[in-house]
Amino acid sequence: MITEPHKRIPARGLLAWRISGTIHSVFPFVLSGGAIAAAFLFKWPIWVIGASLMFYSAYAYLVIMIFPSLRWKRWRYEVRENEIELKHGIFVIKRTLVPMIRVQHVDTKQGPILRKYRLATVTISTAATVHEIPALDVDEAEELRFFISLLARAADDDV
């Protein structure tokens, strides 16, 4: 019987996702500011300003505070001898089993935000798709990449 994965993303990953959410909320901020400026310029009803402020506030709160917290709370992974199990999602929880025999290659990647907090994402490529384990400690990500590649090589040799 396969148990649920229990390894979690480090708490610094939550901070990195919140910073990313802040960056993603810049465009709606500009749109909201444009709507407010247009409301003053063209003498639109005052409710346009209120609606614009409420939209941006709700969007920013969701993208910066709520979604990263839910994502971090639900992200789990486990690397076993024969498979990699991933569990993630905000509203719909998705569980994925990746058989080691299907793994073609494993990479790590870092953007500027992840690099600042010494985090990296492990990407696991199969013939069908790419799976990611996001925001791991850099050392853990490198160990995991090496470990998965060894297990995949061993599974390939067994065939």
JSON list of C-alpha atoms in Angstrom, two decimals:
[
{"chain": "A", "resi": 1, "resn": "MET", "atom": "CA", "xyz": [0.00, 0.00, 0.00]},
{"chain": "A", "resi": 2, "resn": "ILE", "atom": "CA", "xyz": [1.31, 3.45, -0.93]},
{"chain": "A", "resi": 3, "resn": "THR", "atom": "CA", "xyz": [1.15, 6.02, 1.83]},
{"chain": "A", "resi": 4, "resn": "GLU", "atom": "CA", "xyz": [0.63, 9.72, 1.26]},
{"chain": "A", "resi": 5, "resn": "PRO", "atom": "CA", "xyz": [3.78, 11.74, 0.56]},
{"chain": "A", "resi": 6, "resn": "HIS", "atom": "CA", "xyz": [5.04, 13.56, 3.64]},
{"chain": "A", "resi": 7, "resn": "LYS", "atom": "CA", "xyz": [7.99, 15.74, 2.55]},
{"chain": "A", "resi": 8, "resn": "ARG", "atom": "CA", "xyz": [7.18, 19.46, 2.42]},
{"chain": "A", "resi": 9, "resn": "ILE", "atom": "CA", "xyz": [8.46, 22.56, 0.71]},
{"chain": "A", "resi": 10, "resn": "PRO", "atom": "CA", "xyz": [10.61, 24.75, 3.03]},
{"chain": "A", "resi": 11, "resn": "ALA", "atom": "CA", "xyz": [8.92, 27.82, 4.56]},
{"chain": "A", "resi": 12, "resn": "ARG", "atom": "CA", "xyz": [11.25, 30.06, 2.50]},
{"chain": "A", "resi": 13, "resn": "GLY", "atom": "CA", "xyz": [9.35, 28.74, -0.52]},
{"chain": "A", "resi": 14, "resn": "LEU", "atom": "CA", "xyz": [6.21, 30.40, 0.83]},
{"chain": "A", "resi": 15, "resn": "LEU", "atom": "CA", "xyz": [8.04, 33.72, 1.05]},
{"chain": "A", "resi": 16, "resn": "ALA", "atom": "CA", "xyz": [9.36, 33.32, -2.51]},
{"chain": "A", "resi": 17, "resn": "TRP", "atom": "CA", "xyz": [5.83, 32.56, -3.77]},
{"chain": "A", "resi": 18, "resn": "ARG", "atom": "CA", "xyz": [4.49, 35.66, -1.99]},
{"chain": "A", "resi": 19, "resn": "ILE", "atom": "CA", "xyz": [7.15, 37.83, -3.60]},
{"chain": "A", "resi": 20, "resn": "SER", "atom": "CA", "xyz": [6.27, 36.31, -6.96]},
{"chain": "A", "resi": 21, "resn": "GLY", "atom": "CA", "xyz": [2.59, 37.06, -6.28]},
{"chain": "A", "resi": 22, "resn": "THR", "atom": "CA", "xyz": [3.49, 40.67, -5.51]},
{"chain": "A", "resi": 23, "resn": "ILE", "atom": "CA", "xyz": [5.30, 40.95, -8.84]},
{"chain": "A", "resi": 24, "resn": "HIS", "atom": "CA", "xyz": [2.33, 39.36, -10.64]},
{"chain": "A", "resi": 25, "resn": "SER", "atom": "CA", "xyz": [-0.04, 41.88, -9.07]},
{"chain": "A", "resi": 26, "resn": "VAL", "atom": "CA", "xyz": [1.75, 44.87, -10.66]},
{"chain": "A", "resi": 27, "resn": "PHE", "atom": "CA", "xyz": [-0.22, 44.65, -13.95]},
{"chain": "A", "resi": 28, "resn": "PRO", "atom": "CA", "xyz": [-3.65, 44.67, -12.22]},
{"chain": "A", "resi": 29, "resn": "PHE", "atom": "CA", "xyz": [-2.36, 47.58, -10.10]},
{"chain": "A", "resi": 30, "resn": "VAL", "atom": "CA", "xyz": [-1.58, 49.54, -13.27]},
{"chain": "A", "resi": 31, "resn": "LEU", "atom": "CA", "xyz": [-4.99, 48.65, -14.74]},
{"chain": "A", "resi": 32, "resn": "SER", "atom": "CA", "xyz": [-6.73, 49.74, -11.56]},
{"chain": "A", "resi": 33, "resn": "GLY", "atom": "CA", "xyz": [-4.77, 52.99, -11.50]},
{"chain": "A", "resi": 34, "resn": "GLY", "atom": "CA", "xyz": [-5.68, 53.58, -15.14]},
{"chain": "A", "resi": 35, "resn": "ALA", "atom": "CA", "xyz": [-9.36, 53.04, -14.41]},
{"chain": "A", "resi": 36, "resn": "ILE", "atom": "CA", "xyz": [-9.20, 55.47, -11.50]},
{"chain": "A", "resi": 37, "resn": "ALA", "atom": "CA", "xyz": [-7.40, 58.07, -13.63]},
{"chain": "A", "resi": 38, "resn": "ALA", "atom": "CA", "xyz": [-9.94, 57.62, -16.43]},
{"chain": "A", "resi": 39, "resn": "ALA", "atom": "CA", "xyz": [-12.78, 58.01, -13.91]},
{"chain": "A", "resi": 40, "resn": "PHE", "atom": "CA", "xyz": [-11.40, 61.39, -12.85]},
{"chain": "A", "resi": 41, "resn": "LEU", "atom": "CA", "xyz": [-10.48, 62.47, -16.37]},
{"chain": "A", "resi": 42, "resn": "PHE", "atom": "CA", "xyz": [-13.78, 61.54, -18.02]},
{"chain": "A", "resi": 43, "resn": "LYS", "atom": "CA", "xyz": [-15.97, 62.25, -14.98]},
{"chain": "A", "resi": 44, "resn": "TRP", "atom": "CA", "xyz": [-17.23, 58.68, -14.70]},
{"chain": "A", "resi": 45, "resn": "PRO", "atom": "CA", "xyz": [-19.38, 57.70, -11.72]},
{"chain": "A", "resi": 46, "resn": "ILE", "atom": "CA", "xyz": [-17.61, 57.42, -8.38]},
{"chain": "A", "resi": 47, "resn": "TRP", "atom": "CA", "xyz": [-18.46, 53.71, -8.11]},
{"chain": "A", "resi": 48, "resn": "VAL", "atom": "CA", "xyz": [-15.86, 53.00, -10.86]},
{"chain": "A", "resi": 49, "resn": "ILE", "atom": "CA", "xyz": [-13.14, 54.14, -8.45]},
{"chain": "A", "resi": 50, "resn": "GLY", "atom": "CA", "xyz": [-14.54, 52.02, -5.61]},
{"chain": "A", "resi": 51, "resn": "ALA", "atom": "CA", "xyz": [-14.94, 48.97, -7.86]},
{"chain": "A", "resi": 52, "resn": "SER", "atom": "CA", "xyz": [-11.41, 49.41, -9.17]},
{"chain": "A", "resi": 53, "resn": "LEU", "atom": "CA", "xyz": [-9.95, 49.63, -5.68]},
{"chain": "A", "resi": 54, "resn": "MET", "atom": "CA", "xyz": [-11.98, 46.66, -4.45]},
{"chain": "A", "resi": 55, "resn": "PHE", "atom": "CA", "xyz": [-10.98, 44.54, -7.46]},
{"chain": "A", "resi": 56, "resn": "TYR", "atom": "CA", "xyz": [-7.30, 45.26, -7.00]},
{"chain": "A", "resi": 57, "resn": "SER", "atom": "CA", "xyz": [-7.41, 44.77, -3.21]},
{"chain": "A", "resi": 58, "resn": "ALA", "atom": "CA", "xyz": [-9.18, 41.42, -3.55]},
{"chain": "A", "resi": 59, "resn": "TYR", "atom": "CA", "xyz": [-6.86, 40.27, -6.34]},
{"chain": "A", "resi": 60, "resn": "ALA", "atom": "CA", "xyz": [-3.69, 41.28, -4.48]},
{"chain": "A", "resi": 61, "resn": "TYR", "atom": "CA", "xyz": [-4.87, 39.65, -1.24]},
{"chain": "A", "resi": 62, "resn": "LEU", "atom": "CA", "xyz": [-5.63, 36.38, -3.03]},
{"chain": "A", "resi": 63, "resn": "VAL", "atom": "CA", "xyz": [-2.44, 36.28, -5.10]},
{"chain": "A", "resi": 64, "resn": "ILE", "atom": "CA", "xyz": [-0.06, 37.45, -2.36]},
{"chain": "A", "resi": 65, "resn": "MET", "atom": "CA", "xyz": [-1.52, 35.95, 0.82]},
{"chain": "A", "resi": 66, "resn": "ILE", "atom": "CA", "xyz": [-4.12, 33.22, 0.25]},
{"chain": "A", "resi": 67, "resn": "PHE", "atom": "CA", "xyz": [-2.99, 31.23, -2.82]},
{"chain": "A", "resi": 68, "resn": "PRO", "atom": "CA", "xyz": [0.68, 30.89, -1.77]},
{"chain": "A", "resi": 69, "resn": "SER", "atom": "CA", "xyz": [-0.38, 29.77, 1.72]},
{"chain": "A", "resi": 70, "resn": "LEU", "atom": "CA", "xyz": [-2.77, 27.15, 0.34]},
{"chain": "A", "resi": 71, "resn": "ARG", "atom": "CA", "xyz": [-0.22, 26.02, -2.23]},
{"chain": "A", "resi": 72, "resn": "TRP", "atom": "CA", "xyz": [2.51, 25.68, 0.41]},
{"chain": "A", "resi": 73, "resn": "LYS", "atom": "CA", "xyz": [0.21, 23.91, 2.85]},
{"chain": "A", "resi": 74, "resn": "ARG", "atom": "CA", "xyz": [-0.83, 21.28, 0.31]},
{"chain": "A", "resi": 75, "resn": "TRP", "atom": "CA", "xyz": [2.45, 20.64, -1.55]},
{"chain": "A", "resi": 76, "resn": "ARG", "atom": "CA", "xyz": [3.92, 17.23, -0.65]},
{"chain": "A", "resi": 77, "resn": "TYR", "atom": "CA", "xyz": [6.34, 14.93, -2.40]},
{"chain": "A", "resi": 78, "resn": "GLU", "atom": "CA", "xyz": [8.03, 11.61, -1.82]},
{"chain": "A", "resi": 79, "resn": "VAL", "atom": "CA", "xyz": [10.80, 9.87, -3.77]},
{"chain": "A", "resi": 80, "resn": "ARG", "atom": "CA", "xyz": [10.70, 6.11, -3.45]},
{"chain": "A", "resi": 81, "resn": "GLU", "atom": "CA", "xyz": [12.77, 3.39, -5.08]},
{"chain": "A", "resi": 82, "resn": "ASN", "atom": "CA", "xyz": [10.23, 2.73, -7.85]},
{"chain": "A", "resi": 83, "resn": "GLU", "atom": "CA", "xyz": [8.30, 6.00, -8.14]},
{"chain": "A", "resi": 84, "resn": "ILE", "atom": "CA", "xyz": [8.03, 9.67, -7.32]},
{"chain": "A", "resi": 85, "resn": "GLU", "atom": "CA", "xyz": [4.77, 10.81, -5.77]},
{"chain": "A", "resi": 86, "resn": "LEU", "atom": "CA", "xyz": [3.61, 14.42, -5.96]},
{"chain": "A", "resi": 87, "resn": "LYS", "atom": "CA", "xyz": [0.59, 15.94, -4.24]},
{"chain": "A", "resi": 88, "resn": "HIS", "atom": "CA", "xyz": [-0.37, 19.53, -4.91]},
{"chain": "A", "resi": 89, "resn": "GLY", "atom": "CA", "xyz": [-3.17, 21.93, -5.74]},
{"chain": "A", "resi": 90, "resn": "ILE", "atom": "CA", "xyz": [-5.13, 24.83, -4.36]},
{"chain": "A", "resi": 91, "resn": "PHE", "atom": "CA", "xyz": [-8.77, 23.95, -5.04]},
{"chain": "A", "resi": 92, "resn": "VAL", "atom": "CA", "xyz": [-8.32, 20.61, -6.80]},
{"chain": "A", "resi": 93, "resn": "ILE", "atom": "CA", "xyz": [-5.77, 18.37, -5.12]},
{"chain": "A", "resi": 94, "resn": "LYS", "atom": "CA", "xyz": [-3.78, 16.37, -7.66]},
{"chain": "A", "resi": 95, "resn": "ARG", "atom": "CA", "xyz": [-1.75, 13.26, -6.80]},
{"chain": "A", "resi": 96, "resn": "THR", "atom": "CA", "xyz": [0.73, 12.04, -9.38]},
{"chain": "A", "resi": 97, "resn": "LEU", "atom": "CA", "xyz": [2.86, 8.89, -9.43]},
{"chain": "A", "resi": 98, "resn": "VAL", "atom": "CA", "xyz": [5.83, 9.02, -11.77]},
{"chain": "A", "resi": 99, "resn": "PRO", "atom": "CA", "xyz": [7.38, 5.57, -12.28]},
{"chain": "A", "resi": 100, "resn": "MET", "atom": "CA", "xyz": [11.20, 5.67, -12.16]},
{"chain": "A", "resi": 101, "resn": "ILE", "atom": "CA", "xyz": [11.33, 3.67, -15.35]},
{"chain": "A", "resi": 102, "resn": "ARG", "atom": "CA", "xyz": [9.64, 6.60, -17.17]},
{"chain": "A", "resi": 103, "resn": "VAL", "atom": "CA", "xyz": [12.10, 9.25, -15.97]},
{"chain": "A", "resi": 104, "resn": "GLN", "atom": "CA", "xyz": [14.26, 10.47, -18.85]},
{"chain": "A", "resi": 105, "resn": "HIS", "atom": "CA", "xyz": [16.22, 13.23, -17.14]},
{"chain": "A", "resi": 106, "resn": "VAL", "atom": "CA", "xyz": [16.20, 15.42, -14.05]},
{"chain": "A", "resi": 107, "resn": "ASP", "atom": "CA", "xyz": [17.16, 19.10, -13.86]},
{"chain": "A", "resi": 108, "resn": "THR", "atom": "CA", "xyz": [17.29, 21.86, -11.31]},
{"chain": "A", "resi": 109, "resn": "LYS", "atom": "CA", "xyz": [16.43, 25.45, -12.12]},
{"chain": "A", "resi": 110, "resn": "GLN", "atom": "CA", "xyz": [16.53, 28.77, -10.28]},
{"chain": "A", "resi": 111, "resn": "GLY", "atom": "CA", "xyz": [15.12, 32.16, -11.05]},
{"chain": "A", "resi": 112, "resn": "PRO", "atom": "CA", "xyz": [16.29, 35.35, -9.34]},
{"chain": "A", "resi": 113, "resn": "ILE", "atom": "CA", "xyz": [13.75, 35.10, -6.51]},
{"chain": "A", "resi": 114, "resn": "LEU", "atom": "CA", "xyz": [14.57, 31.46, -5.75]},
{"chain": "A", "resi": 115, "resn": "ARG", "atom": "CA", "xyz": [18.30, 32.22, -5.97]},
{"chain": "A", "resi": 116, "resn": "LYS", "atom": "CA", "xyz": [17.99, 35.02, -3.38]},
{"chain": "A", "resi": 117, "resn": "TYR", "atom": "CA", "xyz": [16.46, 32.59, -0.88]},
{"chain": "A", "resi": 118, "resn": "ARG", "atom": "CA", "xyz": [18.79, 29.68, -1.82]},
{"chain": "A", "resi": 119, "resn": "LEU", "atom": "CA", "xyz": [15.98, 27.63, -3.33]},
{"chain": "A", "resi": 120, "resn": "ALA", "atom": "CA", "xyz": [15.73, 25.63, -6.55]},
{"chain": "A", "resi": 121, "resn": "THR", "atom": "CA", "xyz": [13.08, 23.72, -8.47]},
{"chain": "A", "resi": 122, "resn": "VAL", "atom": "CA", "xyz": [13.65, 20.10, -9.48]},
{"chain": "A", "resi": 123, "resn": "THR", "atom": "CA", "xyz": [12.15, 19.20, -12.87]},
{"chain": "A", "resi": 124, "resn": "ILE", "atom": "CA", "xyz": [11.56, 15.55, -13.74]},
{"chain": "A", "resi": 125, "resn": "SER", "atom": "CA", "xyz": [11.08, 14.87, -17.45]},
{"chain": "A", "resi": 126, "resn": "THR", "atom": "CA", "xyz": [9.26, 11.88, -18.88]},
{"chain": "A", "resi": 127, "resn": "ALA", "atom": "CA", "xyz": [8.31, 11.22, -22.50]},
{"chain": "A", "resi": 128, "resn": "ALA", "atom": "CA", "xyz": [4.84, 12.67, -21.87]},
{"chain": "A", "resi": 129, "resn": "THR", "atom": "CA", "xyz": [5.42, 15.70, -19.62]},
{"chain": "A", "resi": 130, "resn": "VAL", "atom": "CA", "xyz": [7.58, 17.52, -17.11]},
{"chain": "A", "resi": 131, "resn": "HIS", "atom": "CA", "xyz": [6.87, 17.34, -13.38]},
{"chain": "A", "resi": 132, "resn": "GLU", "atom": "CA", "xyz": [8.22, 19.87, -10.89]},
{"chain": "A", "resi": 133, "resn": "ILE", "atom": "CA", "xyz": [9.05, 19.91, -7.21]},
{"chain": "A", "resi": 134, "resn": "PRO", "atom": "CA", "xyz": [9.26, 23.65, -6.54]},
{"chain": "A", "resi": 135, "resn": "ALA", "atom": "CA", "xyz": [11.21, 25.78, -4.08]},
{"chain": "A", "resi": 136, "resn": "LEU", "atom": "CA", "xyz": [13.47, 23.21, -2.40]},
{"chain": "A", "resi": 137, "resn": "ASP", "atom": "CA", "xyz": [16.67, 24.13, -0.56]},
{"chain": "A", "resi": 138, "resn": "VAL", "atom": "CA", "xyz": [19.49, 24.26, -3.13]},
{"chain": "A", "resi": 139, "resn": "ASP", "atom": "CA", "xyz": [21.44, 21.45, -1.43]},
{"chain": "A", "resi": 140, "resn": "GLU", "atom": "CA", "xyz": [18.35, 19.27, -1.10]},
{"chain": "A", "resi": 141, "resn": "ALA", "atom": "CA", "xyz": [17.44, 19.92, -4.75]},
{"chain": "A", "resi": 142, "resn": "GLU", "atom": "CA", "xyz": [20.90, 18.87, -5.94]},
{"chain": "A", "resi": 143, "resn": "GLU", "atom": "CA", "xyz": [20.82, 15.72, -3.76]},
{"chain": "A", "resi": 144, "resn": "LEU", "atom": "CA", "xyz": [17.33, 14.90, -5.00]},
{"chain": "A", "resi": 145, "resn": "ARG", "atom": "CA", "xyz": [18.35, 15.42, -8.64]},
{"chain": "A", "resi": 146, "resn": "PHE", "atom": "CA", "xyz": [21.31, 13.08, -8.20]},
{"chain": "A", "resi": 147, "resn": "PHE", "atom": "CA", "xyz": [19.28, 10.50, -6.23]},
{"chain": "A", "resi": 148, "resn": "ILE", "atom": "CA", "xyz": [16.44, 10.42, -8.79]},
{"chain": "A", "resi": 149, "resn": "SER", "atom": "CA", "xyz": [18.92, 10.08, -11.66]},
{"chain": "A", "resi": 150, "resn": "LEU", "atom": "CA", "xyz": [20.56, 7.11, -9.89]},
{"chain": "A", "resi": 151, "resn": "LEU", "atom": "CA", "xyz": [17.19, 5.44, -9.26]},
{"chain": "A", "resi": 152, "resn": "ALA", "atom": "CA", "xyz": [16.06, 6.08, -12.84]},
{"chain": "A", "resi": 153, "resn": "ARG", "atom": "CA", "xyz": [19.31, 4.63, -14.19]},
{"chain": "A", "resi": 154, "resn": "ALA", "atom": "CA", "xyz": [18.90, 1.55, -11.97]},
{"chain": "A", "resi": 155, "resn": "ALA", "atom": "CA", "xyz": [15.27, 1.14, -13.09]},
{"chain": "A", "resi": 156, "resn": "ASP", "atom": "CA", "xyz": [16.37, 1.44, -16.72]},
{"chain": "A", "resi": 157, "resn": "ASP", "atom": "CA", "xyz": [19.06, -1.20, -16.20]},
{"chain": "A", "resi": 158, "resn": "ASP", "atom": "CA", "xyz": [16.50, -3.60, -14.72]},
{"chain": "A", "resi": 159, "resn": "VAL", "atom": "CA", "xyz": [14.41, -3.58, -17.91]}
]
